[in-house]
C-alpha positions as CSV (number, residue, x, y, z in Angstrom):
1,L,33.3,16.0,23.6
2,F,34.4,13.7,20.8
3,W,31.9,11.0,21.9
4,H,29.1,13.6,22.1
5,E,29.8,15.0,18.6
6,N,30.1,11.4,17.2
7,R,26.7,10.5,18.8
8,L,25.0,13.6,17.4
9,H,26.5,12.9,14.0
10,T,25.2,9.3,14.0
11,S,21.8,10.6,15.1
12,D,21.7,13.0,12.1
13,M,22.7,10.1,9.8
14,S,19.8,8.0,11.1
15,L,17.4,10.9,10.6
16,L,18.6,11.4,7.0
17,T,18.2,7.8,6.2
18,H,14.7,7.7,7.7
19,L,13.7,10.7,5.5
20,L,15.2,9.1,2.4
21,A,13.5,5.8,3.1
22,C,10.1,7.6,3.5
23,L,10.6,9.5,0.3
24,F,11.6,6.4,-1.5
25,G,8.5,4.5,-0.3
26,M,6.3,7.5,-1.3
27,G,7.1,6.8,-4.9
28,S,5.7,3.3,-4.8
29,W,2.0,4.1,-5.5
30,V,1.8,7.9,-5.7
31,S,1.0,8.0,-9.4
32,I,-1.9,5.6,-9.5
33,N,-3.3,6.9,-6.2
34,G,-3.1,10.4,-7.6
35,L,-4.9,9.4,-10.8
36,W,-7.7,7.8,-8.8
37,V,-8.3,11.0,-6.7
38,E,-8.3,13.1,-9.9
39,L,-10.9,10.9,-11.6
40,P,-14.0,13.0,-10.7
41,L,-12.5,15.9,-12.7
42,I,-11.2,13.8,-15.6
43,V,-14.3,11.7,-16.2
44,P,-16.7,14.4,-17.5
45,Q,-14.1,15.5,-20.1
46,I,-13.2,12.2,-21.8
47,P,-15.4,10.0,-24.1
48,E,-15.2,6.9,-21.8
49,G,-17.0,8.7,-19.0
50,W,-17.7,6.7,-15.9
51,Y,-16.5,3.5,-17.6
52,L,-13.0,4.8,-17.1
53,P,-12.7,3.4,-13.5
54,A,-13.5,0.0,-14.8
55,Y,-10.9,0.4,-17.6
56,L,-8.3,1.5,-15.0
57,S,-9.0,-1.4,-12.8
58,F,-8.5,-3.8,-15.7
59,L,-5.2,-2.0,-16.8
60,I,-3.9,-2.1,-13.2
61,Q,-4.4,-5.9,-13.0
62,M,-2.9,-6.4,-16.5
63,A,0.1,-4.5,-15.2
64,N,0.8,-7.4,-12.8
65,V,2.9,-8.8,-15.7
66,G,5.7,-6.6,-14.2
67,P,5.8,-8.2,-10.7
68,L,5.1,-11.6,-12.3
69,F,8.2,-11.3,-14.5
70,V,10.4,-10.2,-11.6
71,T,9.2,-12.9,-9.3
72,L,9.7,-15.7,-11.9
73,M,13.2,-14.4,-12.7
74,H,14.0,-14.3,-9.0
75,R,12.8,-17.9,-8.6
76,F,14.3,-19.5,-11.7
77,R,17.2,-17.2,-12.6
78,P,18.4,-15.7,-9.3
79,G,20.9,-12.9,-9.7
80,A,20.1,-12.4,-13.5
81,L,18.2,-9.2,-12.8
82,N,20.1,-6.2,-11.5
83,E,17.9,-5.0,-8.6
84,K,19.0,-1.4,-8.6
85,A,18.9,-1.1,-12.4
86,V,15.3,-2.3,-12.4
87,I,14.3,0.3,-9.8
88,Y,16.0,3.1,-11.7
89,V,14.2,2.1,-14.8
90,I,10.7,1.9,-13.3
91,I,11.1,5.2,-11.3
92,T,12.3,7.0,-14.4
93,L,9.4,5.5,-16.4
94,G,6.9,6.7,-13.8
95,T,8.4,10.2,-13.8
96,V,8.2,10.5,-17.6
97,A,4.7,8.9,-17.9
98,S,3.3,11.3,-15.2
99,F,4.9,14.2,-17.0
100,L,3.4,13.2,-20.3
101,L,0.0,12.9,-18.8
102,A,0.0,16.6,-18.1
103,F,0.0,17.2,-21.9
104,F,-1.9,14.3,-23.4
105,W,-4.5,13.2,-20.8
106,K,-7.4,14.8,-22.8
107,E,-6.2,13.8,-26.3
108,T,-8.4,11.3,-28.2
109,V,-7.9,9.1,-31.2
110,V,-10.7,7.6,-33.3
111,V,-10.7,3.8,-32.9
112,A,-13.4,1.7,-34.5
113,G,-15.4,4.8,-35.4
114,A,-15.4,6.3,-31.9
115,P,-13.1,8.6,-30.0
116,R,-10.9,6.9,-27.4
117,S,-8.5,8.3,-24.8
118,V,-5.6,6.2,-26.1
119,A,-2.9,8.3,-24.6
120,L,-4.5,8.4,-21.2
121,L,-5.0,4.6,-21.1
122,A,-1.6,3.8,-22.4
123,L,0.2,6.1,-20.0
124,T,-2.0,4.7,-17.2
125,F,-0.8,1.2,-18.1
126,F,2.8,2.3,-17.8
127,L,2.2,3.9,-14.4
128,S,0.4,0.7,-13.3
129,V,3.4,-1.4,-14.3
130,V,5.7,1.0,-12.4
131,D,3.6,0.9,-9.2
132,C,2.8,-2.9,-9.3
133,T,6.5,-3.7,-9.9
134,S,7.5,-1.6,-7.0
135,S,5.9,-4.1,-4.7
136,V,8.6,-6.8,-5.6
137,T,11.5,-4.4,-6.0
138,F,11.3,-1.6,-3.5
139,L,10.6,-3.8,-0.5
140,P,13.5,-6.2,-1.2
141,F,15.8,-3.2,-1.6
142,M,15.1,-2.3,2.0
143,M,17.1,-5.4,3.0
144,H,20.2,-3.2,2.3
145,L,19.3,-1.0,5.3
146,K,18.7,-1.8,9.0
147,P,15.4,-3.3,10.0
148,Q,14.0,-0.1,11.6
149,Y,14.0,1.6,8.2
150,L,11.4,-0.8,6.8
151,T,8.7,0.7,9.0
152,T,9.8,4.2,7.7
153,Y,9.4,2.8,4.2
154,Y,5.8,1.8,5.0
155,I,5.1,5.3,6.3
156,G,6.2,6.6,2.9
157,E,4.0,4.1,1.1
158,G,1.1,5.4,3.2
159,V,2.0,9.0,2.4
160,S,1.8,8.0,-1.3
161,G,-2.0,7.8,-0.9
162,L,-2.4,10.7,1.6
163,L,-0.4,13.4,-0.2
164,P,-2.2,13.2,-3.6
165,A,-5.6,13.2,-1.7
166,L,-4.6,16.4,0.2
167,V,-3.4,18.1,-2.9
168,A,-6.6,17.1,-4.7
169,L,-8.7,18.6,-1.9
170,I,-6.7,21.9,-2.2
171,Q,-7.3,21.7,-6.0
172,G,-11.1,21.4,-5.3
173,V,-11.9,17.8,-6.1
174,G,-15.2,16.8,-4.6
175,V,-16.2,20.4,-3.7
176,V,-19.7,20.8,-5.3
177,H,-22.7,23.0,-5.1
178,C,-26.2,21.9,-6.1
179,V,-28.6,23.6,-8.5
180,N,-32.3,23.0,-8.2
181,S,-31.5,20.1,-5.8
182,S,-30.8,17.8,-8.7
183,Q,-27.6,18.9,-10.4
184,S,-24.1,19.0,-8.9
185,L,-21.5,21.3,-10.3
186,N,-17.8,21.5,-9.4
187,H,-16.5,24.8,-8.1
188,T,-13.8,26.6,-10.1
189,L,-10.6,24.6,-9.5
190,N,-7.7,26.3,-7.8
191,F,-5.3,24.8,-10.4
192,S,-5.6,22.7,-13.5
193,H,-5.3,19.0,-14.2
194,S,-2.0,19.5,-15.8
195,V,-0.5,21.1,-12.7
196,F,-1.7,18.1,-10.7
197,F,0.0,15.7,-13.1
198,F,3.2,17.8,-12.9
199,F,3.0,17.4,-9.1
200,L,2.8,13.6,-9.5
201,S,5.8,13.7,-11.8
202,A,7.7,15.8,-9.3
203,M,6.9,13.3,-6.5
204,M,8.4,10.5,-8.7
205,L,11.4,12.7,-9.3
206,V,11.8,13.1,-5.5
207,C,11.6,9.3,-5.2
208,L,14.4,9.0,-7.8
209,V,16.6,11.4,-6.0
210,A,16.0,9.7,-2.7
211,F,16.9,6.3,-4.2
212,L,20.1,7.8,-5.6
213,L,21.1,9.1,-2.2
214,L,20.2,5.8,-0.6
215,N,22.8,4.2,-2.9
216,L,25.4,6.9,-3.1
217,H,25.4,9.0,0.1
218,P,28.2,8.0,2.4
219,A,26.1,8.6,5.5
220,V,23.5,6.0,4.4
221,A,26.3,3.5,3.8
222,R,26.9,3.5,7.5
223,E,23.3,2.5,8.1
224,H,23.7,-0.8,6.3
225,P,23.3,-3.8,8.6
226,N,26.2,-5.9,9.5
227,G,26.5,-9.0,7.3
228,C,25.8,-9.5,3.7
229,Y,22.9,-11.2,1.8
230,T,23.6,-13.9,-0.7
231,N,20.7,-14.9,-3.1
232,G,18.2,-13.3,-0.8
233,V,19.3,-15.0,2.5
234,K,21.6,-13.8,5.2
235,E,25.1,-15.2,5.4
236,K,25.3,-18.6,7.0
237,G,27.0,-17.1,10.0
238,I,23.9,-15.2,10.9
239,A,21.7,-18.3,10.4
240,A,24.2,-20.3,12.5
241,Q,23.9,-17.7,15.2
242,K,20.2,-18.0,15.3
243,Q,20.5,-21.8,15.4
244,R,22.8,-21.5,18.4
245,K,20.3,-19.2,20.1
246,W,17.6,-21.8,19.5
247,T,19.8,-24.5,20.9
248,E,20.4,-22.5,24.0
249,Q,16.7,-21.7,24.5
250,K,15.6,-25.3,23.7
251,P,16.0,-26.8,27.2
252,M,13.8,-24.0,28.6
253,I,10.9,-24.9,26.3
254,D,8.2,-27.3,27.3
255,P,9.1,-30.7,25.8
256,Y,5.5,-31.5,24.9
257,R,5.4,-28.3,22.9
258,V,8.7,-29.1,21.2
259,A,7.4,-32.5,20.3
260,N,4.4,-31.0,18.5
261,V,6.2,-28.3,16.6
262,N,5.9,-28.6,12.8
263,P,9.1,-29.4,11.0
264,K,11.0,-26.3,9.7
265,S,10.9,-25.3,6.1
266,S,13.5,-24.2,3.6
267,F,11.8,-20.8,3.4
268,G,14.2,-17.9,4.2
269,T,16.2,-18.8,7.3
270,G,14.1,-21.9,8.0
271,T,12.6,-20.4,11.2
272,Y,9.0,-21.3,10.3
273,S,7.3,-24.4,9.0
274,W,5.5,-24.4,5.7
275,T,2.2,-24.2,7.5
276,Q,3.3,-21.1,9.3
277,V,4.6,-19.5,6.1
278,L,1.3,-20.3,4.3
279,Y,-0.7,-18.8,7.1
280,I,1.4,-15.6,7.1
281,F,0.9,-15.2,3.3
282,I,-2.8,-16.0,3.5
283,V,-3.3,-13.2,6.1
284,L,-1.1,-10.9,4.0
285,A,-3.2,-11.5,0.8
286,W,-6.5,-11.2,2.8
287,V,-5.5,-7.9,4.4
288,N,-4.3,-6.4,1.1
289,A,-7.4,-7.6,-0.8
290,L,-9.7,-5.8,1.8
291,S,-7.7,-2.6,2.2
292,N,-6.6,-2.1,-1.4
293,V,-9.6,-3.2,-3.4
294,V,-12.7,-4.7,-1.8
295,L,-13.7,-2.0,0.7
296,P,-12.3,1.1,-1.3
297,S,-14.5,0.0,-4.2
298,V,-17.6,0.5,-2.2
299,Q,-16.5,3.5,-0.1
300,S,-18.6,6.0,-2.0
301,Y,-21.6,3.8,-1.7
302,S,-21.2,3.4,2.1
303,C,-20.7,7.1,2.8
304,M,-22.7,9.1,0.3
305,P,-26.1,8.5,1.9
306,Y,-24.7,10.5,4.9
307,G,-23.7,13.4,2.7
308,N,-20.7,14.6,0.7
309,R,-18.9,15.7,3.9
310,A,-19.0,12.1,5.3
311,Y,-17.5,10.7,2.2
312,H,-14.6,13.1,2.0
313,L,-13.9,12.9,5.7
314,S,-13.8,9.1,5.6
315,A,-11.6,9.1,2.4
316,T,-9.1,11.7,3.9
317,M,-9.0,10.2,7.4
318,A,-8.6,6.7,6.0
319,A,-5.7,7.9,3.9
320,L,-4.2,9.5,7.0
321,S,-4.7,6.2,9.0
322,N,-2.3,4.3,6.8
323,P,0.9,6.3,7.6
324,A,-0.4,6.8,11.2
325,A,-0.5,3.0,11.7
326,C,3.1,2.7,10.4
327,F,4.2,5.4,12.7
328,I,2.6,3.6,15.6
329,A,4.4,0.4,14.6
330,M,7.8,2.2,15.0
331,F,7.1,2.5,18.8
332,L,4.9,-0.6,19.3
333,P,6.5,-3.2,17.0
334,L,6.1,-7.0,17.4
335,R,9.8,-7.7,17.5
336,S,10.6,-10.4,20.1
337,D,11.3,-13.8,18.7
338,E,8.9,-15.5,21.1
339,S,5.9,-13.3,20.2
340,V,6.7,-13.5,16.5
341,A,6.8,-17.3,16.7
342,R,3.5,-17.4,18.5
343,A,2.0,-15.1,15.8
344,A,3.1,-17.4,13.0
345,E,2.3,-20.6,14.9
346,S,-1.3,-20.0,16.1
347,V,-4.3,-18.6,14.4
348,D,-5.6,-17.5,17.8
349,V,-3.1,-14.6,17.9
350,F,-4.7,-12.9,15.0
351,K,-8.2,-14.3,15.6
352,S,-9.4,-11.3,17.6
353,K,-8.0,-8.8,15.1
354,L,-9.5,-10.7,12.1
355,K,-12.9,-10.8,13.9
356,A,-12.8,-7.1,14.4
357,H,-11.8,-6.6,10.7
358,L,-14.7,-8.8,9.6
359,F,-17.2,-7.0,11.8
360,I,-16.2,-3.6,10.6
361,G,-15.9,-4.7,7.0
362,A,-19.3,-6.3,7.2
363,Y,-20.8,-3.1,8.6
364,I,-19.2,-1.0,5.8
365,M,-20.5,-3.5,3.2
366,A,-24.0,-3.5,4.7
367,M,-24.1,0.3,4.5
368,A,-22.9,0.2,0.9
369,A,-25.6,-2.4,0.1
370,L,-28.3,-0.2,1.6
371,S,-27.2,2.8,-0.4
372,P,-28.8,5.1,-1.3
373,V,-31.7,3.9,1.0
374,N,-31.1,4.0,4.7
375,E,-33.7,3.2,7.4
376,T,-32.3,5.7,9.9
377,L,-32.5,8.5,7.4
378,Q,-36.0,7.4,6.3
379,T,-37.4,7.4,9.9
380,N,-35.6,10.6,11.0
381,S,-34.8,13.0,8.2
382,H,-32.8,15.1,10.7
383,A,-30.5,12.2,11.7
384,C,-27.1,12.1,10.0
385,P,-25.1,9.5,11.8
386,S,-21.9,10.1,9.7
387,A,-19.6,9.7,12.7
388,P,-19.9,5.9,12.8
389,Q,-19.1,5.7,9.1
390,V,-16.0,7.8,9.4
391,L,-14.8,6.0,12.6
392,A,-15.3,2.6,10.9
393,W,-13.1,3.6,8.0
394,I,-10.4,5.0,10.4
395,V,-10.3,1.9,12.6
396,F,-10.5,-0.4,9.6
397,I,-7.5,1.1,7.7
398,L,-5.6,1.7,10.9
399,T,-5.7,-1.9,12.1
400,L,-5.1,-3.5,8.6
401,S,-2.2,-1.2,7.9
402,Y,-0.6,-2.1,11.3
403,V,-1.0,-5.8,10.5
404,K,0.7,-5.3,7.1
405,V,3.7,-3.6,8.7
406,I,4.1,-6.3,11.3
407,I,4.0,-9.0,8.6
408,G,6.6,-7.0,6.6
409,I,8.8,-7.0,9.7
410,I,8.4,-10.7,10.2
411,L,9.3,-11.4,6.5
412,R,12.2,-9.0,6.5
413,D,13.9,-11.1,9.1
414,E,13.6,-14.0,6.7
415,G,15.7,-12.4,4.1
416,Y,15.6,-10.9,0.6
417,S,13.6,-13.7,-1.0
418,A,10.9,-13.4,1.6
419,L,10.3,-9.8,0.8
420,V,10.2,-10.5,-2.9
421,W,7.4,-13.1,-2.2
422,C,5.8,-10.6,0.2
423,G,5.4,-8.1,-2.7
424,A,4.1,-10.8,-5.0
425,V,1.5,-11.9,-2.5
426,V,0.4,-8.2,-2.0
427,Q,-0.3,-8.0,-5.7
428,L,-2.0,-11.4,-5.7
429,G,-4.3,-10.3,-2.9
430,S,-5.2,-7.1,-4.7
431,L,-5.8,-9.1,-7.9
432,L,-8.2,-11.5,-6.2
433,G,-10.0,-8.6,-4.6
434,A,-10.4,-6.9,-8.0
435,V,-11.6,-10.1,-9.6
436,T,-14.2,-10.5,-6.9
437,M,-15.5,-6.9,-6.7
438,F,-15.4,-5.9,-10.4
439,P,-18.4,-8.0,-11.5
440,L,-20.4,-7.0,-8.4
441,V,-19.8,-3.3,-8.9
442,S,-19.5,-2.9,-12.6
443,V,-21.3,-5.8,-14.2
444,Y,-24.2,-6.8,-11.9
445,S,-24.6,-3.3,-10.3
446,V,-25.2,-4.8,-6.8
447,F,-24.5,-1.3,-5.3
448,S,-26.3,1.9,-6.2
449,S,-24.8,5.3,-5.7
450,G,-26.7,8.1,-4.0
451,D,-27.1,11.7,-5.1
452,P,-25.3,14.1,-2.8
453,C,-27.7,16.9,-3.8
454,T,-30.8,15.0,-2.6
455,T,-29.5,13.5,0.7
456,T,-30.9,15.0,3.9
457,C,-27.4,15.2,5.3
458,P,-25.1,18.1,4.7
């Protein structure tokens, strides 16, 4: 009976820690994701108009000074920054900034003779600093918990995009009716912009409470892994154990293959060579550039020729695909040392996945480039092939999100420092994607948007 009660108690502890890790991850990008989905309602009421998305993209990239500072401090002054104190500060800042947006998002100040949304832009910058810095602070903090909770954290990170989108749909974002087939007007909203920003502030407050409990709740303390971490790397005893395991397995490995293995690096536990480490980070940057910036920046162009419903279905289902991929990774993880080594050693392991990503991404980009003209719609005005568009977005985000989780699991095994660099590379990939797409979309106008009121699709 005692054994049964103790087992049930331990199971409850694990469930609590999973929930807290998910809520903690949810606070990583919930503010900026929420602001993006609210843009269609904000833009008509501010002087910047549809230039606001370009301004926001610029501010988000400027906010990378946060993760840059943390990464440089970790590299040159290890231990100088108190990890938990930094997280407390940025979550509190995000909570306050989201709360203030509810009151000041519409306020303007005359600058250089023209009204400007100074409060909105300034608060957005602070929110961007919070979310960008979370990439290099939240992930490394998960080293304090057992490896399985990292996947739960990624689920929460996916929910940070899904939950604001669902709340915005309930609010009425994107619900339009057309007048004289040329004008689109929003229906009356179910609740105001201020209520939506209060919701974002509440989500950041929930993240803060979850972080407090992850640090202070005695049940969570029992979920800490055995062994400590010093300067971002496991204690030497753990590394020595891995070395002994490698020595025991060495006679079983093909001598020809051993002779051709690249020399190990000083990265993390030294499991991978510098070539393998570079490959992992290149894939990570590539995946985040595509999923965070490149393809989302043309999502409306690729879907609007097929109607308003196709766009909102693709946006909602793509947001749902992110946490779904993380949930799948909990049951189908790439965990064995042999398979992980192959994944890091050979490009062929990811080659089929990358080919699929390139094919789907090229299809989405082609549809965006054809917008608002589409040969299928021209030849058959009754044809509305929206299903391939929605399916393409689901598969694209699902597979890329799964790859991100697997890379996170690989780097988690390499220690605290590896996760800091993981967050930095995530931000670098997003930055490179923004630098590439901003001139194409906002400067050279390569893509043209369609009118949802004139399309032949519903």
